[in-house]
Each structure stands twice: as structure tokens, then as C-alpha cells.
CSV table of C-alpha atoms in Angstrom, one decimal:
chain,number,residue,atom,x,y,z
A,1,UNK,CA,49.3,397.5,50.9
A,2,UNK,CA,49.1,394.1,52.5
A,3,UNK,CA,49.3,395.7,55.9
A,4,UNK,CA,46.5,398.1,55.0
A,5,UNK,CA,44.3,395.2,53.9
A,6,UNK,CA,45.0,393.3,57.1
A,7,UNK,CA,44.1,396.4,59.1
A,8,UNK,CA,40.8,396.8,57.3
A,9,UNK,CA,40.0,393.1,57.9
A,10,UNK,CA,40.7,393.5,61.6
A,11,UNK,CA,38.5,396.6,61.7
A,12,UNK,CA,35.7,394.8,59.9
A,13,UNK,CA,36.0,391.9,62.4
A,14,UNK,CA,35.9,394.4,65.3
A,15,UNK,CA,32.8,396.0,63.8
A,16,UNK,CA,31.1,392.7,63.7
A,17,UNK,CA,32.0,391.9,67.3
A,18,UNK,CA,30.8,395.2,68.5
A,19,UNK,CA,27.4,394.8,66.7
A,20,UNK,CA,27.0,391.4,68.3
A,21,UNK,CA,28.0,392.8,71.7
A,22,UNK,CA,25.4,395.6,71.3
A,23,UNK,CA,22.8,392.9,70.6
A,24,UNK,CA,23.7,391.2,73.9
A,25,UNK,CA,23.3,394.5,75.8
A,26,UNK,CA,20.0,395.3,74.1
A,27,UNK,CA,18.8,391.9,75.1
A,28,UNK,CA,19.5,392.7,78.8
A,29,UNK,CA,17.7,396.0,78.3
A,30,UNK,CA,14.7,394.1,76.8
A,31,UNK,CA,14.4,391.9,79.9
A,32,UNK,CA,14.8,395.0,82.2
A,33,UNK,CA,11.9,396.7,80.4
A,34,UNK,CA,9.8,393.5,80.8
A,35,UNK,CA,10.5,393.5,84.5
A,36,UNK,CA,9.6,397.2,84.7
A,37,UNK,CA,6.2,396.5,83.1
A,38,UNK,CA,5.6,393.5,85.3
A,39,UNK,CA,6.4,395.3,88.5
A,40,UNK,CA,4.3,398.2,87.3
A,41,UNK,CA,1.3,396.0,87.0
A,42,UNK,CA,1.3,395.5,90.8
A,43,UNK,CA,0.5,399.1,91.4
A,44,UNK,CA,-2.9,400.6,92.0
A,45,UNK,CA,-3.2,401.9,88.5
A,46,UNK,CA,-5.7,399.3,87.4
A,47,UNK,CA,-7.8,399.8,90.5
A,48,UNK,CA,-8.1,403.5,90.0
A,49,UNK,CA,-8.9,403.4,86.3
A,50,UNK,CA,-12.6,404.1,86.7
A,51,UNK,CA,-11.9,407.1,88.9
A,52,UNK,CA,-9.5,408.5,86.3
A,53,UNK,CA,-11.6,408.0,83.2
A,54,UNK,CA,-15.2,408.1,84.2
A,55,UNK,CA,-15.8,411.7,85.4
A,56,UNK,CA,-17.8,412.6,82.3
A,57,UNK,CA,-16.8,416.3,82.1
A,58,UNK,CA,-15.9,417.8,78.7
A,59,UNK,CA,-12.3,418.8,79.6
A,60,UNK,CA,-8.8,417.4,79.1
A,61,UNK,CA,-7.5,416.1,82.3
A,62,UNK,CA,-4.1,416.6,83.7
A,63,UNK,CA,-3.0,414.8,86.8
A,64,UNK,CA,-1.1,415.6,90.0
A,65,UNK,CA,-0.1,412.2,91.2
A,66,UNK,CA,0.8,412.2,94.8
A,67,UNK,CA,3.0,409.1,95.3
A,68,UNK,CA,3.3,407.7,98.8
A,69,UNK,CA,6.0,405.2,98.4
A,70,UNK,CA,6.3,402.6,101.1
A,71,UNK,CA,8.0,399.3,101.7
A,72,UNK,CA,5.9,396.5,103.2
A,73,UNK,CA,8.2,393.7,104.1
A,74,UNK,CA,10.0,394.0,100.8
A,75,UNK,CA,6.8,394.4,98.8
A,76,UNK,CA,6.3,396.8,95.9
A,77,UNK,CA,5.6,400.4,96.8
A,78,UNK,CA,2.6,401.7,94.9
A,79,UNK,CA,0.7,404.8,93.9
A,80,UNK,CA,-1.9,406.4,96.2
A,81,UNK,CA,-5.1,407.5,94.6
A,82,UNK,CA,-4.3,410.4,92.2
A,83,UNK,CA,-6.0,413.8,92.3
A,84,UNK,CA,-7.4,414.8,88.9
A,85,UNK,CA,-7.4,418.5,87.9
A,86,UNK,CA,-9.3,419.5,84.7
A,87,UNK,CA,-8.8,422.4,82.4
A,88,UNK,CA,-11.2,423.6,79.8
A,89,UNK,CA,-10.6,421.9,76.4
A,90,UNK,CA,-13.8,421.1,74.6
A,91,UNK,CA,-14.1,417.8,72.8
A,92,UNK,CA,-11.6,415.9,74.9
A,93,UNK,CA,-12.0,413.0,77.2
A,94,UNK,CA,-11.3,413.5,80.9
A,95,UNK,CA,-8.3,411.2,80.8
A,96,UNK,CA,-4.9,412.0,82.2
A,97,UNK,CA,-1.5,410.6,81.2
A,98,UNK,CA,-0.6,407.4,82.8
A,99,UNK,CA,2.3,407.2,85.3
A,100,UNK,CA,4.5,405.2,82.9
A,101,UNK,CA,5.5,401.5,82.6
A,102,UNK,CA,6.7,401.4,86.2
A,103,UNK,CA,3.2,402.3,87.4
A,104,UNK,CA,4.7,404.6,90.0
A,105,UNK,CA,6.4,401.8,91.8
A,106,UNK,CA,10.0,402.2,93.2
A,107,UNK,CA,11.2,398.8,92.0
A,108,UNK,CA,9.5,399.2,88.6
A,109,UNK,CA,11.2,402.6,88.1
A,110,UNK,CA,14.5,401.2,89.2
A,111,UNK,CA,14.4,398.5,86.5
A,112,UNK,CA,13.2,401.1,84.0
A,113,UNK,CA,16.3,403.2,84.7
A,114,UNK,CA,18.4,400.1,84.4
A,115,UNK,CA,16.8,399.4,81.0
A,116,UNK,CA,17.5,402.9,79.8
A,117,UNK,CA,21.1,402.7,81.0
A,118,UNK,CA,21.6,399.4,79.2
A,119,UNK,CA,20.0,400.9,76.1
A,120,UNK,CA,22.4,403.8,76.2
A,121,UNK,CA,25.3,401.3,76.6
A,122,UNK,CA,24.1,399.3,73.7
A,123,UNK,CA,23.8,402.4,71.6
A,124,UNK,CA,27.5,403.4,72.3
A,125,UNK,CA,28.7,399.9,71.5
A,126,UNK,CA,26.7,399.7,68.3
A,127,UNK,CA,27.8,403.3,67.3
A,128,UNK,CA,31.4,402.1,67.8
A,129,UNK,CA,30.7,399.2,65.5
A,130,UNK,CA,29.3,401.5,62.8
A,131,UNK,CA,32.4,403.7,63.0
A,132,UNK,CA,34.7,400.7,62.9
A,133,UNK,CA,32.9,399.5,59.8
A,134,UNK,CA,33.3,402.9,58.2
A,135,UNK,CA,37.0,402.8,59.0
A,136,UNK,CA,37.3,399.3,57.5
A,137,UNK,CA,35.6,400.2,54.2
A,138,UNK,CA,37.1,403.8,54.2
A,139,UNK,CA,33.8,405.4,53.2
A,140,UNK,CA,30.4,406.1,54.6
A,141,UNK,CA,29.1,402.8,56.2
A,142,UNK,CA,25.9,402.8,54.1
A,143,UNK,CA,26.9,400.8,51.0
A,144,UNK,CA,24.6,397.8,51.6
A,145,UNK,CA,21.6,396.7,53.5
A,146,UNK,CA,23.6,395.4,56.4
A,147,UNK,CA,25.4,398.7,56.9
A,148,UNK,CA,22.2,400.6,56.4
A,149,UNK,CA,20.3,398.5,59.0
A,150,UNK,CA,23.0,398.8,61.7
A,151,UNK,CA,23.2,402.5,61.2
A,152,UNK,CA,19.4,402.8,61.2
A,153,UNK,CA,19.0,401.1,64.5
A,154,UNK,CA,21.8,403.1,66.0
A,155,UNK,CA,20.1,406.4,64.9
A,156,UNK,CA,16.7,405.2,66.1
A,157,UNK,CA,18.1,404.5,69.6
A,158,UNK,CA,20.1,407.7,69.6
A,159,UNK,CA,17.0,409.7,68.8
A,160,UNK,CA,15.0,408.0,71.6
A,161,UNK,CA,17.8,408.8,74.1
A,162,UNK,CA,17.8,412.4,72.9
A,163,UNK,CA,14.1,412.7,73.7
A,164,UNK,CA,14.8,411.3,77.2
A,165,UNK,CA,17.7,413.8,77.7
A,166,UNK,CA,15.3,416.6,76.8
A,167,UNK,CA,12.9,415.4,79.6
A,168,UNK,CA,10.3,414.1,77.2
A,169,UNK,CA,7.9,411.5,78.5
A,170,UNK,CA,8.8,408.8,76.1
A,171,UNK,CA,10.1,405.9,78.2
A,172,UNK,CA,7.1,403.9,77.1
A,173,UNK,CA,8.8,403.6,73.7
A,174,UNK,CA,11.7,401.7,75.3
A,175,UNK,CA,10.3,398.1,75.1
A,176,UNK,CA,9.0,398.3,71.5
A,177,UNK,CA,12.2,400.1,70.5
A,178,UNK,CA,14.7,397.5,71.8
A,179,UNK,CA,12.5,394.7,70.5
A,180,UNK,CA,12.5,396.3,67.0
A,181,UNK,CA,16.3,396.9,67.2
A,182,UNK,CA,17.0,393.3,68.2
A,183,UNK,CA,14.8,392.0,65.3
A,184,UNK,CA,16.4,394.5,62.9
A,185,UNK,CA,20.0,393.5,63.9
A,186,UNK,CA,19.0,389.8,63.9
A,187,UNK,CA,17.9,390.1,60.3
A,188,UNK,CA,20.9,392.3,59.4
A,189,UNK,CA,23.5,389.9,60.8
A,190,UNK,CA,22.0,386.7,59.4
A,191,UNK,CA,20.1,387.5,56.2
A,192,UNK,CA,21.5,390.8,55.0
A,193,UNK,CA,25.1,390.5,56.0
A,194,UNK,CA,27.6,391.6,53.3
A,195,UNK,CA,31.4,391.6,53.6
A,196,UNK,CA,32.9,395.1,53.5
A,197,UNK,CA,33.6,396.3,50.0
A,198,UNK,CA,33.9,399.5,48.0
A,199,UNK,CA,31.1,401.1,46.1
A,200,UNK,CA,31.0,401.4,42.3
A,201,UNK,CA,32.8,404.5,41.1
A,202,UNK,CA,29.7,406.4,40.1
A,203,UNK,CA,28.6,406.4,43.8
A,204,UNK,CA,31.7,407.9,45.2
A,205,UNK,CA,30.4,411.3,46.1
A,206,UNK,CA,29.9,413.6,49.1
A,207,UNK,CA,26.2,413.2,48.3
A,208,UNK,CA,26.4,409.8,49.8
A,209,UNK,CA,27.0,411.4,53.2
A,210,UNK,CA,24.3,413.9,52.7
A,211,UNK,CA,21.5,411.9,51.1
A,212,UNK,CA,21.8,408.6,52.9
A,213,UNK,CA,22.4,410.1,56.3
A,214,UNK,CA,19.2,412.2,56.1
A,215,UNK,CA,17.3,409.2,54.8
A,216,UNK,CA,18.4,407.1,57.8
A,217,UNK,CA,17.6,409.9,60.3
A,218,UNK,CA,14.1,410.4,58.7
A,219,UNK,CA,13.4,406.7,58.9
A,220,UNK,CA,14.4,406.6,62.5
A,221,UNK,CA,12.1,409.5,63.4
A,222,UNK,CA,9.2,408.1,61.3
A,223,UNK,CA,9.6,404.9,63.2
A,224,UNK,CA,9.2,406.6,66.6
A,225,UNK,CA,6.1,408.4,65.2
A,226,UNK,CA,4.7,405.1,64.0
A,227,UNK,CA,5.1,403.6,67.5
A,228,UNK,CA,3.3,406.5,69.0
A,229,UNK,CA,0.5,406.2,66.4
A,230,UNK,CA,0.1,402.5,67.1
A,231,UNK,CA,-0.1,403.1,70.9
A,232,UNK,CA,-2.5,405.9,70.2
A,233,UNK,CA,-4.9,403.6,68.4
A,234,UNK,CA,-4.7,401.0,71.2
A,235,UNK,CA,-5.2,403.6,74.0
A,236,UNK,CA,-8.0,405.3,72.1
A,237,UNK,CA,-9.9,402.0,71.7
A,238,UNK,CA,-9.4,401.4,75.4
A,239,UNK,CA,-10.6,404.8,76.5
A,240,UNK,CA,-13.7,404.5,74.2
A,241,UNK,CA,-14.6,401.2,75.9
A,242,UNK,CA,-14.1,402.6,79.4
A,243,UNK,CA,-16.3,405.6,78.5
A,244,UNK,CA,-19.1,403.3,77.3
A,245,UNK,CA,-18.8,401.2,80.4
A,246,UNK,CA,-17.5,398.1,78.6
A,247,UNK,CA,-15.6,395.7,80.9
A,248,UNK,CA,-11.9,395.5,80.1
A,249,UNK,CA,-9.6,392.8,81.2
A,250,UNK,CA,-7.5,393.6,84.3
A,251,UNK,CA,-4.2,392.9,82.7
A,252,UNK,CA,-5.0,395.0,79.5
A,253,UNK,CA,-6.4,397.8,81.7
A,254,UNK,CA,-3.2,397.9,83.7
A,255,UNK,CA,-1.1,398.2,80.6
A,256,UNK,CA,-3.2,400.9,78.9
A,257,UNK,CA,-3.6,403.0,82.1
A,258,UNK,CA,0.1,403.4,82.4
A,259,UNK,CA,0.5,404.8,78.9
A,260,UNK,CA,0.0,408.5,78.1
A,261,UNK,CA,-3.5,409.5,77.2
A,262,UNK,CA,-4.7,409.0,73.6
A,263,UNK,CA,-4.7,412.8,73.0
A,264,UNK,CA,-1.1,413.0,74.2
A,265,UNK,CA,0.0,410.1,72.0
A,266,UNK,CA,-1.8,411.6,69.0
A,267,UNK,CA,-0.1,414.9,69.5
A,268,UNK,CA,3.3,413.3,69.9
A,269,UNK,CA,3.0,411.4,66.6
A,270,UNK,CA,1.8,414.4,64.7
A,271,UNK,CA,4.5,416.6,65.9
A,272,UNK,CA,7.2,414.1,65.2
A,273,UNK,CA,6.0,413.4,61.7
A,274,UNK,CA,5.5,417.1,60.9
A,275,UNK,CA,9.0,418.0,62.2
A,276,UNK,CA,10.9,415.5,60.1
A,277,UNK,CA,8.8,415.8,56.9
A,278,UNK,CA,10.7,418.8,55.5
A,279,UNK,CA,13.9,416.8,56.0
A,280,UNK,CA,12.4,413.9,54.0
A,281,UNK,CA,11.6,416.4,51.3
A,282,UNK,CA,15.3,417.5,51.3
A,283,UNK,CA,16.3,413.8,51.2
A,284,UNK,CA,14.5,413.3,47.9
A,285,UNK,CA,15.9,416.5,46.4
A,286,UNK,CA,19.4,415.5,47.5
A,287,UNK,CA,18.9,412.1,45.9
A,288,UNK,CA,17.8,413.7,42.6
A,289,UNK,CA,20.9,415.9,42.6
A,290,UNK,CA,23.2,412.9,43.3
A,291,UNK,CA,21.5,410.9,40.6
A,292,UNK,CA,22.2,413.8,38.2
A,293,UNK,CA,25.9,413.6,39.1
A,294,UNK,CA,26.2,409.8,39.1
A,295,UNK,CA,23.9,408.8,36.3
A,296,UNK,CA,23.4,411.9,34.2
A,297,UNK,CA,19.6,412.3,35.0
A,298,UNK,CA,17.8,413.7,38.0
A,299,UNK,CA,14.8,411.4,37.8
A,300,UNK,CA,14.5,408.1,36.0
A,301,UNK,CA,11.5,406.3,37.6
A,302,UNK,CA,13.8,403.9,39.4
A,303,UNK,CA,11.8,401.8,41.9
A,304,UNK,CA,13.7,403.5,44.9
A,305,UNK,CA,12.9,406.9,43.5
A,306,UNK,CA,9.3,406.1,42.9
A,307,UNK,CA,8.7,404.7,46.4
A,308,UNK,CA,10.5,407.5,48.0
A,309,UNK,CA,8.1,409.9,46.3
A,310,UNK,CA,5.1,407.7,47.2
A,311,UNK,CA,6.2,407.9,50.8
A,312,UNK,CA,6.5,411.6,50.5
A,313,UNK,CA,2.9,411.8,49.1
A,314,UNK,CA,1.6,409.6,51.8
A,315,UNK,CA,3.0,411.7,54.6
A,316,UNK,CA,2.0,414.9,52.8
A,317,UNK,CA,-1.5,413.6,52.6
A,318,UNK,CA,-1.5,412.8,56.4
A,319,UNK,CA,-0.2,416.2,57.3
A,320,UNK,CA,-2.5,418.0,54.9
A,321,UNK,CA,-5.5,416.1,56.3
A,322,UNK,CA,-4.6,417.1,59.8
A,323,UNK,CA,-4.0,420.7,59.0
A,324,UNK,CA,-6.9,421.5,56.6
A,325,UNK,CA,-9.5,418.8,56.6
A,326,UNK,CA,-9.6,418.6,60.3
A,327,UNK,CA,-8.9,414.9,60.4
A,328,UNK,CA,-8.1,413.9,63.9
A,329,UNK,CA,-8.0,410.6,65.7
A,330,UNK,CA,-8.2,407.2,64.1
A,331,UNK,CA,-8.6,408.3,60.4
A,332,UNK,CA,-5.4,410.4,60.6
A,333,UNK,CA,-3.6,407.6,62.5
A,334,UNK,CA,-4.5,405.2,59.7
A,335,UNK,CA,-3.0,407.5,57.2
A,336,UNK,CA,0.2,407.8,59.3
A,337,UNK,CA,0.6,404.1,59.5
A,338,UNK,CA,0.0,403.7,55.7
A,339,UNK,CA,2.7,406.3,55.2
A,340,UNK,CA,5.1,404.5,57.4
A,341,UNK,CA,4.3,401.2,55.6
A,342,UNK,CA,5.3,402.9,52.4
A,343,UNK,CA,8.6,403.9,54.0
A,344,UNK,CA,9.1,400.4,55.3
A,345,UNK,CA,8.5,398.8,51.9
A,346,UNK,CA,11.0,401.3,50.4
A,347,UNK,CA,13.5,400.2,53.0
A,348,UNK,CA,13.1,396.5,52.8
A,349,UNK,CA,10.9,395.6,49.8
A,350,UNK,CA,12.5,397.7,47.1
A,351,UNK,CA,16.1,396.8,48.0
A,352,UNK,CA,15.4,393.1,48.4
A,353,UNK,CA,12.7,392.2,45.9
A,354,UNK,CA,12.9,394.9,43.2
A,355,UNK,CA,15.7,395.3,40.7
A,356,UNK,CA,16.9,398.8,39.9
A,357,UNK,CA,19.9,401.1,40.1
A,358,UNK,CA,19.8,401.0,43.8
A,359,UNK,CA,20.5,397.2,43.7
A,360,UNK,CA,24.0,398.1,44.7
A,361,UNK,CA,22.6,397.5,48.3
A,362,UNK,CA,24.2,394.1,48.1
A,363,UNK,CA,21.2,391.8,48.6
């Protein structure tokens, strides 16, 4: 028994070391992404902005970018002027997707690939930390806010890497993602840290694996959708200014022109939120079933239950408005951000500031 306790303590220590190690790797990925964006700003993207956005036709633009990479005494290779091909799509701006954070430069792309590789390494190390924590506590590693936070950031990064593996154009998420992960892990290891311990008997159930795992996955996907929505709003404002002939700062123009078009970002956010919404519905149902087993009632207006339902209503409103009311653009994006704000409060606010049956979170 003493040997088992010592082994669990060693595993818990190993888990902590792995989490801190992942933070170090994520920090390197953060700086690599910064270099990618900086080197991308040296491309000709900013100087071709007017040609890409000011054609005035009523069609959605797609781009064939002919990259002529060259080295000028160690200088940064850049994009040549792109050719713009339009297809009929009424009501859309003539704006193609940007070339990405690297701006089409060889060096920028190299640092972007390094950043992705470091992010993948950080993911593997953090995942090992989560598994070590589970072995130390001999249960699902989701019994308190510290464990929930480390698992959440692991799943968020894993989902992002899965998008990349399926050849989705989402590398622009990399910088905000690793920034968020570092902040999340920083709060988890300093403010939210809780020693490994067992759950109260009522919560020992296989529903812990089902309910909490789906909640974490939904939150990770909702987060990616929120990032896409925020970038959509920024890019849409930029495109509107360019269309009106408003002068935009060179640095801001360079950043915005490397992002996907506003229409692409809007579509990405909508599809991501719509895809995961049924799973969030299942999460709430699974939680109600678990509550029936653990506490003898399926619904008791516990703060966590209430805010989970509020989050469901908010996302349902967003999806319903898009599907039936024809809400597009900024109004729908605002609803999506409000819905994610509800999820975020349910994640941090309810567990930290509100007392309820879910206060077993350990904070």
C-alpha cells in the first residue's frame, strides 16, 4: 500500500513535469509563429492589396497564386503579383483568400512549419502529462479545474493538428491557439492547481468518462470556431474599408491580407459550430442521466446545469438565425461570440465563483 502511494506520487510529479515541459515547447512554438508573421510581412502582399480587393465585380474571387521564389543575397523570397479568377456568386466581394501568415515567403513558411512541429511536440508531451495524471489518481483526469484545463488545452491543440492533417487551411489559428494554451496552462499551474485526489463516491461512474470528455471536446471545437469568428469580424471590417477606399495602415493591411477572406472565415466558423452542436446536446443529456444516477434527480437547477443549458440556447439561436432568418455576417458572428462567452463563463465563472453541486472542481 505504501509502495502504491509512492508510485502514485511519482506519477503525479511526472505529470507536473510534463505539463511544464509542454509549456516550454509551446513557448518556442509561439516565437516561431511570431517570426513567421514577421517574415511574411516582408512579402508583396501589402503592395498587391488594391489589385486583389478593388475589382468591383459581383463575384467571389478565388486565387491562383504563382509564386516565383528567389533568393537575393540571403533576402526573403516573395510572392509575384497573383492572378485573380472570379466565379459567379452574387452578393460576395471580389476577395480571395490570403496566402497565410508566411505571406508566400520561403523563410516565413519554414518558421511556420517549425512552429507546427513544435506545437505537435508540445501536444504529445502535454498528452503524456494528462495520461500520467490519470494513472496517478487512477480515474479519469477530470476531477478538478486543473485537470480539466490541462485536458482542454490538449484537446484544443489536438483538434487543430487534426485539421492540419486533413489539409485544411487553418495554420492562421496557430498563433492565437498557442497563446491561449500558454495562458490557460499558466492559470492552471498557478491559480487552479490541485493535488491529485479521489472524487466523492457519488461521482465514481462511467458517465464521468462520457459526459466530461464530450464537454471538453465540445469546448475545444467551440474555441476554434470563436477564433475564426473573431478573425472574420476583423477581416470583414478591413474588406469594407478597402471597398470604400479608406486608407488602411500598411502593417494592418499586411496582416489582414494574409488571412483567408471574410467569407471563408465566416463559413469555417459556421461549419465548426454546427458540426459540434449535436455533441453539445448529447453532453447535456449525458449530464442529466449522470445526475440521476449520482444525486437521484435529472435536473435540479444547479448553476452548472443552468449555464450549460444557456450555452445550448445561445448556440441554437445562432444556428437557427443562420438557417432560417438568413442572418449572415456580423450579426451572426456577434451571436456566435455571445454563445462562446456563455460557454467560457460556464467553464471558469461557474466553477470558480458560484457555489453548487459541481463545486467538487476543487477551486
